[in-house]
XYZ file of N, CA and C in Angstrom:
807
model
N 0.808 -1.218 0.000
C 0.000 0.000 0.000
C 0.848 1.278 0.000
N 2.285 1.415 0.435
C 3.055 2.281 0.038
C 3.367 2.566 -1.377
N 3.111 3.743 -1.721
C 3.308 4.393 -3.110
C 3.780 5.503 -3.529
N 5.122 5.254 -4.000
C 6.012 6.637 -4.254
C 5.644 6.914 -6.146
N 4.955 8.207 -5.941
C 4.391 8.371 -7.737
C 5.463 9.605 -8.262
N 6.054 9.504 -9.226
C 6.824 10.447 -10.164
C 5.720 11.050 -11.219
N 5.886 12.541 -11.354
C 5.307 12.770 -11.927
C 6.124 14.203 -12.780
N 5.554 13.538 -14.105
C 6.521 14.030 -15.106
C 5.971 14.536 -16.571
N 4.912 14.756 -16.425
C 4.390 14.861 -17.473
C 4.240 16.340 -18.320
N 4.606 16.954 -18.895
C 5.444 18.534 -19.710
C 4.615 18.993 -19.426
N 3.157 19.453 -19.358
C 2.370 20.403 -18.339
C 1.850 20.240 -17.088
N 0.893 19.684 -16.772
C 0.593 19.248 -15.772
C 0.660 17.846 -14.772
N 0.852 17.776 -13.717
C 0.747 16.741 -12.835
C -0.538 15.675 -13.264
N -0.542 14.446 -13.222
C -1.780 13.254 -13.649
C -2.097 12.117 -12.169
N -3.323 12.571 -11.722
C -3.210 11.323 -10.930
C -3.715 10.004 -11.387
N -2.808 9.833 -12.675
C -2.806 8.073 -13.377
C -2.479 7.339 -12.838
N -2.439 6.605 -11.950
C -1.660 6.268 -11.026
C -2.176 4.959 -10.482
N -2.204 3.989 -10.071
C -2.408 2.683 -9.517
C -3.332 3.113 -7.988
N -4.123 3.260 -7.357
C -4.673 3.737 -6.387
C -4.496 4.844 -5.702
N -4.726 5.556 -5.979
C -4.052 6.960 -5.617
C -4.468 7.199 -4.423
N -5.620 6.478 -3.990
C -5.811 6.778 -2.355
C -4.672 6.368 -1.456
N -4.042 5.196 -1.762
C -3.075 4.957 -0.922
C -1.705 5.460 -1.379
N -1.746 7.011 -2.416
C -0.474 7.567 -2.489
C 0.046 8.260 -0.743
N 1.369 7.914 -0.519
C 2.467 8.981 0.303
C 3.177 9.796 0.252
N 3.805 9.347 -1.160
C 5.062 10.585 -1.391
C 4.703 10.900 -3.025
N 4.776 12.279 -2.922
C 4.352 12.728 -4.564
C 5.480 13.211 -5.056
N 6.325 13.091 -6.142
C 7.479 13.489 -6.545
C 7.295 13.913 -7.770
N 7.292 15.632 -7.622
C 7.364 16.700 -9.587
C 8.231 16.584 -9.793
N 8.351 16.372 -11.323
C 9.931 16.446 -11.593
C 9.651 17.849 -12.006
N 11.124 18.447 -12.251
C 11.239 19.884 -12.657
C 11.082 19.745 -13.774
N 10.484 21.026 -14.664
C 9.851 21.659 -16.179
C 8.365 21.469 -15.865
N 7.843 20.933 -15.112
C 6.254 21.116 -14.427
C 5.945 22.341 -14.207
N 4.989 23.046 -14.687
C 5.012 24.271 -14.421
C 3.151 24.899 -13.507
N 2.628 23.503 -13.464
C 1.163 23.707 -13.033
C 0.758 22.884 -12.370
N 0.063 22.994 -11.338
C -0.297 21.677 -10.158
C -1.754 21.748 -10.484
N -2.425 21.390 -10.881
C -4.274 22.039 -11.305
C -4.990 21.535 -9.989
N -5.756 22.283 -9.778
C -6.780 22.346 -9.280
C -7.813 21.022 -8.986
N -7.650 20.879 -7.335
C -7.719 19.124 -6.847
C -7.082 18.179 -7.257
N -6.164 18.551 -7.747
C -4.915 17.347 -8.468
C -4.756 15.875 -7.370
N -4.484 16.459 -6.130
C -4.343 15.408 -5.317
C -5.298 15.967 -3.846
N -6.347 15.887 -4.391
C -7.507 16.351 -3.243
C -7.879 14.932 -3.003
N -8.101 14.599 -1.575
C -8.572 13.729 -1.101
C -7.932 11.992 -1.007
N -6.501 12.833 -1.546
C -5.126 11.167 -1.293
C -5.049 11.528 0.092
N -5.703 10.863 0.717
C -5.585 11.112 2.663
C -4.168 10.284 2.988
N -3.716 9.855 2.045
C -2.337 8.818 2.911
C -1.229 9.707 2.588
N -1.407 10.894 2.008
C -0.705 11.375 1.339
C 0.614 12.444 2.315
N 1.457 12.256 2.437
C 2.317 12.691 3.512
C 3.665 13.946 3.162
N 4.473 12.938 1.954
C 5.678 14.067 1.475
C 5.027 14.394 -0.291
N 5.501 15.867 -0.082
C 5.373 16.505 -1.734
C 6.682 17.207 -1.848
N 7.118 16.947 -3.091
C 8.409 17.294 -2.965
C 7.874 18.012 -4.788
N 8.216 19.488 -4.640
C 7.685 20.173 -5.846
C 9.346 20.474 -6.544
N 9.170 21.262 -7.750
C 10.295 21.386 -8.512
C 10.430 22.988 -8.022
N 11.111 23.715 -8.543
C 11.483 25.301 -9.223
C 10.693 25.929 -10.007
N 10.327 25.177 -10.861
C 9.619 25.392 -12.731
C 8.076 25.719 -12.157
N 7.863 25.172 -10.833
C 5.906 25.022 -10.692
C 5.594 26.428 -9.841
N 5.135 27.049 -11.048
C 4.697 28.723 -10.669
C 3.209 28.686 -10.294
N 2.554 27.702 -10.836
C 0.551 27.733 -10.388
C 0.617 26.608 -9.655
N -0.125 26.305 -8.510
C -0.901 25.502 -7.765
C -2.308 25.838 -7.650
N -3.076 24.927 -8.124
C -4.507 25.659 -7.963
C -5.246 24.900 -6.755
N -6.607 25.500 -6.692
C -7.060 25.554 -5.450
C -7.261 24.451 -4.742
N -7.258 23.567 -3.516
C -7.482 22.592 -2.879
C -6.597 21.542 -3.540
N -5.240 21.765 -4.253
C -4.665 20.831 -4.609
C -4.242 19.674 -3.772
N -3.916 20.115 -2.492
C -3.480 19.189 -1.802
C -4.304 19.365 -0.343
N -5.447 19.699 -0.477
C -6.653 19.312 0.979
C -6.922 18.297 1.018
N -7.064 17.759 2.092
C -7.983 16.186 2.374
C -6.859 15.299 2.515
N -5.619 16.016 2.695
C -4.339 14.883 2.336
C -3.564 14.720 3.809
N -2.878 13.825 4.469
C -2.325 13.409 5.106
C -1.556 14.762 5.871
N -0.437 14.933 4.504
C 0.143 16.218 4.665
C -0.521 17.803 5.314
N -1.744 18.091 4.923
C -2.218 19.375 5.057
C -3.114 19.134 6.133
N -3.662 17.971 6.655
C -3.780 17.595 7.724
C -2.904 18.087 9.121
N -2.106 18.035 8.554
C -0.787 17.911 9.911
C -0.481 19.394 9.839
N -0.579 19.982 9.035
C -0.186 21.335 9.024
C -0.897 22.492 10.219
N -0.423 22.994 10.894
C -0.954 24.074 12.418
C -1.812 25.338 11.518
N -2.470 25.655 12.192
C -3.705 26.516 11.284
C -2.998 27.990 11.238
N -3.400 28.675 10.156
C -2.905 29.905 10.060
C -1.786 29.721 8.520
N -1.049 31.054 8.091
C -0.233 30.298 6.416
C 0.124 29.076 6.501
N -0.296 28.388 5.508
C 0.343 26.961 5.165
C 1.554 27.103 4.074
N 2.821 26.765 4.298
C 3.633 26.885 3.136
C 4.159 25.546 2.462
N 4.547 25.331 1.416
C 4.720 24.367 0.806
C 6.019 24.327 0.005
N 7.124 24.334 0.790
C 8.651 24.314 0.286
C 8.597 26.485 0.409
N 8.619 26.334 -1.174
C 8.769 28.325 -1.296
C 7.247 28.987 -1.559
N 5.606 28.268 -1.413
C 4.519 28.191 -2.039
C 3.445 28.475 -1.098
N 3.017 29.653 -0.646
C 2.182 29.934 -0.139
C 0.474 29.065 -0.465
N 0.496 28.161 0.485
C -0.290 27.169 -0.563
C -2.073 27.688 0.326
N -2.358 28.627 1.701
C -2.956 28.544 2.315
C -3.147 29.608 3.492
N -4.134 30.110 3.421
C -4.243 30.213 5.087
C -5.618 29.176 5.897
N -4.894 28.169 6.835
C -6.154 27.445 7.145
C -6.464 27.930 8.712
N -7.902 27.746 8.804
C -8.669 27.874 10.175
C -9.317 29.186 10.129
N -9.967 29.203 10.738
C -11.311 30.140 11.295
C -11.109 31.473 11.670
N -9.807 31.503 12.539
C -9.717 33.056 12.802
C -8.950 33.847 11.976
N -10.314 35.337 11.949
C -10.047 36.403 11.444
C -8.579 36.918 11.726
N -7.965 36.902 10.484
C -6.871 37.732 9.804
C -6.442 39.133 9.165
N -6.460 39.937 9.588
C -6.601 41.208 8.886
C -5.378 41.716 8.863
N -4.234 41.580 9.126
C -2.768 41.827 9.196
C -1.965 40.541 8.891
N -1.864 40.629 7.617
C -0.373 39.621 6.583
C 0.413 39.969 5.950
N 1.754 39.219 6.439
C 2.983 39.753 5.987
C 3.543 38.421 5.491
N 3.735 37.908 3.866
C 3.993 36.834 3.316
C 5.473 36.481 3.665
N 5.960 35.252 4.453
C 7.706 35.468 4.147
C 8.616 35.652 3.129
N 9.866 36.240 3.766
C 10.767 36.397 2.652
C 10.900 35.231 2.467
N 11.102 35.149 1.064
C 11.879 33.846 -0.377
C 10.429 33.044 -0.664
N 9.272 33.678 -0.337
C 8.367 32.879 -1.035
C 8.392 33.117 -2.584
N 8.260 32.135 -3.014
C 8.376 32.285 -5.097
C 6.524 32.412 -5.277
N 5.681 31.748 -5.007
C 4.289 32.047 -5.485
C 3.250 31.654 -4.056
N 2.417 32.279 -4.517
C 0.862 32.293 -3.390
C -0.093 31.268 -4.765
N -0.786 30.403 -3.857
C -1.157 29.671 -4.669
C -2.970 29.935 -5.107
N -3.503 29.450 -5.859
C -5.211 30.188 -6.275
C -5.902 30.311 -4.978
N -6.382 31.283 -5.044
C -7.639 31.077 -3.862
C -6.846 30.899 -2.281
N -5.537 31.296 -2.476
C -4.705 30.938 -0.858
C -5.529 31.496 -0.266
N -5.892 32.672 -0.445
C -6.833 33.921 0.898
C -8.660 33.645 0.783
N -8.739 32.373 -0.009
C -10.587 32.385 0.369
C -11.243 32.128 1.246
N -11.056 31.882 2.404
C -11.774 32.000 3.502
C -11.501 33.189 4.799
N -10.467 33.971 4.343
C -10.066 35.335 4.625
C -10.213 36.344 4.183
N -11.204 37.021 4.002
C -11.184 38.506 3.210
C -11.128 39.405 4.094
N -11.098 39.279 5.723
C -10.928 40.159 6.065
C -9.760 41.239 6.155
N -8.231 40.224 5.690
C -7.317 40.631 5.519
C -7.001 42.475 4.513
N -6.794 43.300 5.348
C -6.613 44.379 4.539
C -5.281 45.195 4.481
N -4.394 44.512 5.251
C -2.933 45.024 5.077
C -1.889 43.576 4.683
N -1.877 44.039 3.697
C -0.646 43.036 2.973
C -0.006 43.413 2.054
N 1.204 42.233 2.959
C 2.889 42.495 2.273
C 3.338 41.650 1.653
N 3.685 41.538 0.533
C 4.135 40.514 -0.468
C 5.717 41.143 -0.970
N 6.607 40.006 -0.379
C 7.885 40.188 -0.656
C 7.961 40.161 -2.173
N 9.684 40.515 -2.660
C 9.868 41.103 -3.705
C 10.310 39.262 -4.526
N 10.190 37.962 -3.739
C 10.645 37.227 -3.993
C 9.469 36.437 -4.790
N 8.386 36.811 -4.457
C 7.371 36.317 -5.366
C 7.523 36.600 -6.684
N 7.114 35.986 -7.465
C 6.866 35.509 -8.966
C 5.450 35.560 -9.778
N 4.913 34.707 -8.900
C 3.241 34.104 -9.229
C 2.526 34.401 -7.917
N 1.347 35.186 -8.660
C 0.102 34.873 -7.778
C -0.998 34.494 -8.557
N -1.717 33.528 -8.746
C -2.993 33.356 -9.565
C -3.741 34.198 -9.302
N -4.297 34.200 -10.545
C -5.623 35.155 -11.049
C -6.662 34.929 -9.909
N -7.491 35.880 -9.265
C -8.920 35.836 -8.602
C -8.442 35.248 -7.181
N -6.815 35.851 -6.538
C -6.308 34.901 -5.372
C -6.787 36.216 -4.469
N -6.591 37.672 -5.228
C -6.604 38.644 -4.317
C -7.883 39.454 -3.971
N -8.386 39.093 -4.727
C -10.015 40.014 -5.053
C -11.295 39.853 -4.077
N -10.918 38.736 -3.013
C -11.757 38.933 -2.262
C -11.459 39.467 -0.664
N -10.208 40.151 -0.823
C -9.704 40.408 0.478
C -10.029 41.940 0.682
N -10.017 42.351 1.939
C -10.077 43.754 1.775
C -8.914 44.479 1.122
N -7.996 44.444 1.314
C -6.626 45.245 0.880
C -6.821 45.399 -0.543
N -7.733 44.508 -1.218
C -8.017 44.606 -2.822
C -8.795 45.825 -2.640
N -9.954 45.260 -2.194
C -11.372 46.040 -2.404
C -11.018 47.127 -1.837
N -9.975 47.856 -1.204
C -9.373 49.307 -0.774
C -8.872 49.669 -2.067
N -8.390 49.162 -2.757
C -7.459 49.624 -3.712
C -8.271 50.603 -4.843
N -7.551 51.903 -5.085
C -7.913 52.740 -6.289
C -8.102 52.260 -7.402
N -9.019 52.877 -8.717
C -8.708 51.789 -9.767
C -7.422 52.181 -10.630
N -6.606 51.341 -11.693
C -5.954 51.345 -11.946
C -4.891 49.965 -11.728
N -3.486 50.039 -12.229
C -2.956 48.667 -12.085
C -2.900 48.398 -10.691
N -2.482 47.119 -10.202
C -2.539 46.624 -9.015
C -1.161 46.049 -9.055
N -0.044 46.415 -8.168
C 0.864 46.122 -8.332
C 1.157 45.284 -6.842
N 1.459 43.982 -6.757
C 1.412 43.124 -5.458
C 3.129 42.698 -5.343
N 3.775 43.171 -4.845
C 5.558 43.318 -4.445
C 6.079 43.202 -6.319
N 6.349 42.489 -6.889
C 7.533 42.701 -8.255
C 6.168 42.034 -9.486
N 4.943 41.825 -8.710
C 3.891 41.147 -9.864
C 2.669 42.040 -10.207
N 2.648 42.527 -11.770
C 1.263 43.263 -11.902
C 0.223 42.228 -11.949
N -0.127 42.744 -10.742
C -1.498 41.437 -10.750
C -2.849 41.183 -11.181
N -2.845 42.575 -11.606
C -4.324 42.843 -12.082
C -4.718 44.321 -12.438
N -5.728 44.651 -13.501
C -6.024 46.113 -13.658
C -7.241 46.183 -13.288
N -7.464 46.892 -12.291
C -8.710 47.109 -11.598
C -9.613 48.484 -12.742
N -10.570 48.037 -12.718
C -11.371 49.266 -13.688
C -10.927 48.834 -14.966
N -11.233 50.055 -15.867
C -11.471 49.783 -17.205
C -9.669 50.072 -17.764
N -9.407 49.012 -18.334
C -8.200 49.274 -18.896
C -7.999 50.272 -20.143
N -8.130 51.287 -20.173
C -9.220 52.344 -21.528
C -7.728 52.974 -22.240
N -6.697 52.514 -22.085
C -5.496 53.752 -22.469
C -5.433 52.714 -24.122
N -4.866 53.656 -24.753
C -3.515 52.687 -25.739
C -2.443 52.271 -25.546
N -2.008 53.302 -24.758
C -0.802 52.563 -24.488
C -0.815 52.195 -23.102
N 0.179 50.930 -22.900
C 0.207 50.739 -21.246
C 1.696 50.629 -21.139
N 2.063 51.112 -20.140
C 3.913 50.803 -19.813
C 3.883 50.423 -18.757
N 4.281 49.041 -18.446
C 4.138 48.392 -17.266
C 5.832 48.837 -16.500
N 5.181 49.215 -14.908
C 6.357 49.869 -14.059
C 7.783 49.411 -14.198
N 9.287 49.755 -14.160
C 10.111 48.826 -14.130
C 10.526 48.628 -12.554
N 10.939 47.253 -12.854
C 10.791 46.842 -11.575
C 10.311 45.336 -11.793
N 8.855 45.635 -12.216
C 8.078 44.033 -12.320
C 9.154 43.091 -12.853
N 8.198 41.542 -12.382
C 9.310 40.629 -12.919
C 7.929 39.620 -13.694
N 6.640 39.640 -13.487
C 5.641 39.418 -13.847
C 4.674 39.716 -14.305
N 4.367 39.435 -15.633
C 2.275 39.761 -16.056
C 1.755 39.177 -15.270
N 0.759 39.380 -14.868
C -0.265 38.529 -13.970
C -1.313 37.754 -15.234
N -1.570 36.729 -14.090
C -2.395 35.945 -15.474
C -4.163 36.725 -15.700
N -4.250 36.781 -16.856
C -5.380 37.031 -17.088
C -5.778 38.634 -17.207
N -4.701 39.266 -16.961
C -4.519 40.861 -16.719
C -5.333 41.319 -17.245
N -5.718 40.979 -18.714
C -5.826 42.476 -19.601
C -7.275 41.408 -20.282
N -7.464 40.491 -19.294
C -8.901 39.765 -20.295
C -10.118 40.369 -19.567
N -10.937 40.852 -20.699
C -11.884 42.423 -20.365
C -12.880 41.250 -18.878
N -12.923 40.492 -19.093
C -14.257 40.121 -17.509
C -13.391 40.684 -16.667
N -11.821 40.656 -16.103
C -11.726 41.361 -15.298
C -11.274 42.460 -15.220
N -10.663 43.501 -16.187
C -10.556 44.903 -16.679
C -11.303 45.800 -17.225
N -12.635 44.711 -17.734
C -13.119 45.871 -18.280
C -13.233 45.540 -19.955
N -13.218 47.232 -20.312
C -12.679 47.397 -21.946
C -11.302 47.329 -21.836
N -11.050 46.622 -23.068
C -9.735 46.041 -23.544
C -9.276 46.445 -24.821
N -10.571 47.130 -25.579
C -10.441 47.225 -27.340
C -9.453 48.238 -27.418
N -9.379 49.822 -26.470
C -8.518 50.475 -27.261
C -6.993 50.216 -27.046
N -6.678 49.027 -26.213
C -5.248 48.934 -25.822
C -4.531 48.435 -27.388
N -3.244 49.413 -27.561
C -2.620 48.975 -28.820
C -1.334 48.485 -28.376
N -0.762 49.207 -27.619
C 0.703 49.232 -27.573
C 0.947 48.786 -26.074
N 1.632 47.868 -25.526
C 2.271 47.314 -24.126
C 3.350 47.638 -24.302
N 4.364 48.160 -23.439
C 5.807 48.518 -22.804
C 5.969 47.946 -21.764
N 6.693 46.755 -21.758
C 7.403 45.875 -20.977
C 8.669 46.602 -20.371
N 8.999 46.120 -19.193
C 10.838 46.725 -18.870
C 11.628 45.406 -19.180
N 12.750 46.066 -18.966
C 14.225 44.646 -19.024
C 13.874 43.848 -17.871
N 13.160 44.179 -16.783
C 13.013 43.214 -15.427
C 12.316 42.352 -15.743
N 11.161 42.021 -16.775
C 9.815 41.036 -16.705
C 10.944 40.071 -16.863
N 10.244 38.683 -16.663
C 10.717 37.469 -16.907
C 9.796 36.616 -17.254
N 8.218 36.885 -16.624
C 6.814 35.516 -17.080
C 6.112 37.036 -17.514
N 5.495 36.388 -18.833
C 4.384 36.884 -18.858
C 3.452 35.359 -19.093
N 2.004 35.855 -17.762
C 1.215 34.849 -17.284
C 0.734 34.477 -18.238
N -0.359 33.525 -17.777
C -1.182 32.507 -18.343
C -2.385 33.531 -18.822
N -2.720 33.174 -20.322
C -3.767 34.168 -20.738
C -3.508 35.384 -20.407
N -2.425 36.456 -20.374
C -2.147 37.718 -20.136
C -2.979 38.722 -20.766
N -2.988 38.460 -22.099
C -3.031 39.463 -23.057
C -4.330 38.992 -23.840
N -4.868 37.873 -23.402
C -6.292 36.838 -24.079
C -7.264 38.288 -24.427
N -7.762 37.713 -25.801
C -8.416 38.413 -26.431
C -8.397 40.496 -26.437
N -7.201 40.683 -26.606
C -6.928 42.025 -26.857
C -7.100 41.999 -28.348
N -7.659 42.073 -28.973
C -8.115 42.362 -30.025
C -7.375 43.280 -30.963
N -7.056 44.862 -30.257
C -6.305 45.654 -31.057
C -5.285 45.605 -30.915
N -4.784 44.701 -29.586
C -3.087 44.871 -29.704
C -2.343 45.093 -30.948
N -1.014 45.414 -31.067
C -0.554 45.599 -32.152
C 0.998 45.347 -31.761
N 1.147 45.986 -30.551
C 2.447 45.924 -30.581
C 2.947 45.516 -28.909
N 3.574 44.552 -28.881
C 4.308 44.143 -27.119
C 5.874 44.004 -27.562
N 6.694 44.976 -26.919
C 8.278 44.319 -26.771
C 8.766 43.363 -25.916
N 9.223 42.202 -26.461
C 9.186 41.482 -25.221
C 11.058 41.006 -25.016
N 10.988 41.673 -23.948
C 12.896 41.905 -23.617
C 13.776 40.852 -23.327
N 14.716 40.919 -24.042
C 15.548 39.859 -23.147
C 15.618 39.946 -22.027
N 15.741 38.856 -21.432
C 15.342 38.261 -20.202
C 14.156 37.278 -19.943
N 13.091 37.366 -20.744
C 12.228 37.188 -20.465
C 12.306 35.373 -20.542
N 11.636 34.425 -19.604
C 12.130 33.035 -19.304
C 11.116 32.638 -19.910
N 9.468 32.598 -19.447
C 8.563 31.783 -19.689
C 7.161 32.625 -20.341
N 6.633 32.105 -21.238
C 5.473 32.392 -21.936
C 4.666 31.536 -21.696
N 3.605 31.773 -21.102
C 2.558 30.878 -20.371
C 1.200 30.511 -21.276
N 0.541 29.725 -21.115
C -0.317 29.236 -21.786
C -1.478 30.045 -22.118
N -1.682 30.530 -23.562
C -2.834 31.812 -24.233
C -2.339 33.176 -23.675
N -1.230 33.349 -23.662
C -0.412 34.504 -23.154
C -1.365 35.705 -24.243
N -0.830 35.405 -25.469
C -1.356 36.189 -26.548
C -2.875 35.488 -27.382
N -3.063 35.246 -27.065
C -4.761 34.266 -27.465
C -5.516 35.717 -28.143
N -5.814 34.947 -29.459
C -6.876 36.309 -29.973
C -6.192 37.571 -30.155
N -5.365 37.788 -29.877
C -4.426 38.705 -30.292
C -4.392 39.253 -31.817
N -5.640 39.323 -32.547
C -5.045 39.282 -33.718
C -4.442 40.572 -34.998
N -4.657 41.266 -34.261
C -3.695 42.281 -35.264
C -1.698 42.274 -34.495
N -1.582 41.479 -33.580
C -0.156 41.164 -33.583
C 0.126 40.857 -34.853
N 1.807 41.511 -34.966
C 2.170 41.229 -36.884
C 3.499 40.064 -36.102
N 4.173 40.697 -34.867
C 5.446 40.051 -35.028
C 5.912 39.713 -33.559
N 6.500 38.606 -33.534
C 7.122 38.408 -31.578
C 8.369 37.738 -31.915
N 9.565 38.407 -31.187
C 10.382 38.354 -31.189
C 11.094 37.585 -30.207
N 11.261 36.509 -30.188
C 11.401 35.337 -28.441
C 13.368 35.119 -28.103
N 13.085 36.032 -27.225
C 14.733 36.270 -26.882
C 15.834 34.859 -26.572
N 16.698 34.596 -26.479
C 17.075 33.359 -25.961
C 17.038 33.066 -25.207
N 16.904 33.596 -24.031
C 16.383 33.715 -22.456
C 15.602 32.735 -22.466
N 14.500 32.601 -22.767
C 12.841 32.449 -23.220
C 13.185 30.475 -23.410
N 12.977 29.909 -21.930
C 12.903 28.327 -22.172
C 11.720 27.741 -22.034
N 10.647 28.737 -22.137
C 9.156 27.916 -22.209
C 8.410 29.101 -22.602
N 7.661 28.177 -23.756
C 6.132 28.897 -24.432
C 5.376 27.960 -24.014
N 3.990 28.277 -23.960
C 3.364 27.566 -23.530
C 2.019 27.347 -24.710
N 1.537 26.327 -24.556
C 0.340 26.212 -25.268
C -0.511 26.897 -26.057
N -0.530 27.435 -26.780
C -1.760 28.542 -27.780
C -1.142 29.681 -27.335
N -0.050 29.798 -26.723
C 0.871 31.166 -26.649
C 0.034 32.068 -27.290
N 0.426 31.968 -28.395
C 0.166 32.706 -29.959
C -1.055 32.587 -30.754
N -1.944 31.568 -30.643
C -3.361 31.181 -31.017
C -4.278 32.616 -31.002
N -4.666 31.765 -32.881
C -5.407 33.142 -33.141
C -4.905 34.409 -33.503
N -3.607 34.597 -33.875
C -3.051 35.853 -33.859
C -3.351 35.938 -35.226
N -4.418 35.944 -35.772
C -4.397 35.889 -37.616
C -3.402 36.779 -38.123
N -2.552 37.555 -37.485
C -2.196 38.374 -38.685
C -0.569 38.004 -38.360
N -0.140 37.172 -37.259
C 1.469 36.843 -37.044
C 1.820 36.705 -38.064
N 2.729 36.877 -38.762
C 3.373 37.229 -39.713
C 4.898 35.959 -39.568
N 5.546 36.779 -38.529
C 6.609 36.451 -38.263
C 6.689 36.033 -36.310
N 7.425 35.196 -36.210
C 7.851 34.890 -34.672
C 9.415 34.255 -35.028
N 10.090 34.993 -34.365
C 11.395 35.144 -34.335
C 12.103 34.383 -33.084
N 12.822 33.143 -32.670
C 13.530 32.561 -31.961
C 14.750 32.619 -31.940
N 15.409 33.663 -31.052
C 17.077 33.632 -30.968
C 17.807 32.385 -29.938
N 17.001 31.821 -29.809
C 17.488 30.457 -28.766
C 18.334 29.626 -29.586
N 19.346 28.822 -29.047
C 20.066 27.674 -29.604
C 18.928 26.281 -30.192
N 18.209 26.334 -29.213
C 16.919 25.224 -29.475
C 15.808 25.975 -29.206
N 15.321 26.401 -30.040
C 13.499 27.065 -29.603
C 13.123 26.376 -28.687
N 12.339 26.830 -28.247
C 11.336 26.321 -27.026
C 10.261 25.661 -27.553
C-alpha cells in the first residue's frame, strides 16, 4: 500500500496512477510548471510533496484532504517556497507573506477577506488570477494597475489607455490581466511597454486584446505561459529572446495576422 508516484508529465501533474488513495510521497519532476486544481484532493495517505522550481501555479485545494495538510498548524500553510494557504477560522486582517516565497497559490486567501494590510515580498513571482479580489486590501485599492511586491497582478477598472507601460521593476504579467471580464474594456489597448526586469508573462495575459498591435518582449524574459497572446489578432510580429525556455500552449493562437515569430534560442522552445 506504500506508493512513491513520479510525476513528469510537460504540463501538468496526472493522478494516473495505480490507487491513488493509498499515495504517500508525490514526486514533480522539474519543467512542471502547473499543479491544477484538486490534483491530489482527497489522497488522505498522502504525507511528502516534494515540488520542482519550474511550478509557478498551484490551484485551489490541490493538496486538501491529504495526510500532509492535515498535519499542518492553522494559520499560512507553506509548501517548500509556495504559499499554498491560510487554514482555520480566525479572522486575519494583518499579513505579511515570508521572505523567499516564489508564489501564493489560487484562492490561498478564500476563507479570509478580512485581511486588509498586505505584504508581499519582492521574492514572489506568481500569484494566480482571482487569489486577491476577495480580500479587503483589494477592495481598498484605487482603480488602476494593481501592483502586489515585483507582480502586476491585475487592472482594476477599465483598462481604456492605448498605451500601457508596465512599471520597471516588475518581474511578472499577472495571469489574465488584460482579459476584459476582469478589466473591463480592452479594445482600445494597442501598444504594451514591458521593462528589461519582466521574466513571465502569465497565463492568458493578453487573451483576447483584439487591437493589440504591438508588445516588446525583452531579453530576459524566461517563460510564456499558456494563451499569453490568445486572440491577439492584429499582432504582426514576436520576437522570443534566448532567455525564453518555455512557451506555452496557444501562446500565440489566433493571432491571424502573425506574420513572423522570431527565436534567438540555440533550441526554440
Amino acid at each position: 500500500n506504500f506508493i512513491i508516484a513520479n510525476f513528469d508529465e510537460p504540463h501538468k501533474p496526472s493522478l494516473a496512477v495505480d490507487n491513488p488513495a493509498f499515495l504517500k510521497k508525490a514526486v514533480v519532476k522539474e519543467g512542471i510548471t502547473e499543479i491544477d486544481t484538486c490534483a491530489f484532493y482527497n489522497c488522505k495517505e498522502l504525507e511528502t510533496i516534494e515540488l520542482p522550481e519550474s511550478v509557478i501555479f498551484v490551484g485551489e485545494k490541490a493538496f486538501d484532504s491529504t495526510a500532509w495538510y492535515e498535519a499542518q498548524p492553522d494559520g499560512a500553510v507553506y509548501l517548500d517556497d509556495i504559499l499554498y494557504s491560510i487554514k482555520g477560522t480566525a479572522k486575519i486582517t494583518d499579513l505579511t507573506v515570508k521572505d523567499g516565497t516564489r508564489d501564493i497559490a489560487h484562492k490561498a486567501f478564500r476563507n479570509n477577506p478580512d485581511i486588509e494590510t498586505l505584504t508581499i515580498p519582492d521574492s514572489v513571482i506568481g500569484i494566480s488570477a482571482n487569489t486577491l479580489q476577495t480580500t479587503k486590501w483589494y477592495k481598498n485599492l484605487p482603480a488602476g494597475p494593481v501592483y502586489a511586491g515585483r507582480v502586476l497582478y491585475a487592472i482594476k477598472g477599465n483598462c481604456a489607455d492605448e498605451v500601457f507601460r508596465v512599471a520597471d521593476g516588475t518581474v511578472t504579467i499577472g495571469e489574465e490581466l488584460f482579459y476584459k471580464e476582469n478589466c473591463g474594456d480592452n479594445s482600445k489597448l494597442k501598444t504594451v511597454i514591458l521593462p528589461d526586469s519582466i521574466k513571465n508573462i502569465g497565463y492568458m495575459a493578453f487573451v483576447g486584446c483584439t487591437n493589440l498591435e504591438s508588445v516588446n518582449i525583452p531579453d530576459g524574459i524566461e517563460n510564456i505561459f499558456y494563451g499569453a497572446f490568445l486572440q491577439c489578432k492584429k499582432l504582426t510580429e514576436a520576437n522570443i529572446p534566448d532567455t525564453t525556455g518555455f512557451i506555452g500552449d496557444y501562446a500565440f493562437s489566433g493571432c491571424e495576422n502573425l506574420d513572423t515569430i522570431i527565436s534567438n534560442a540555440v533550441e526554440p522552445p
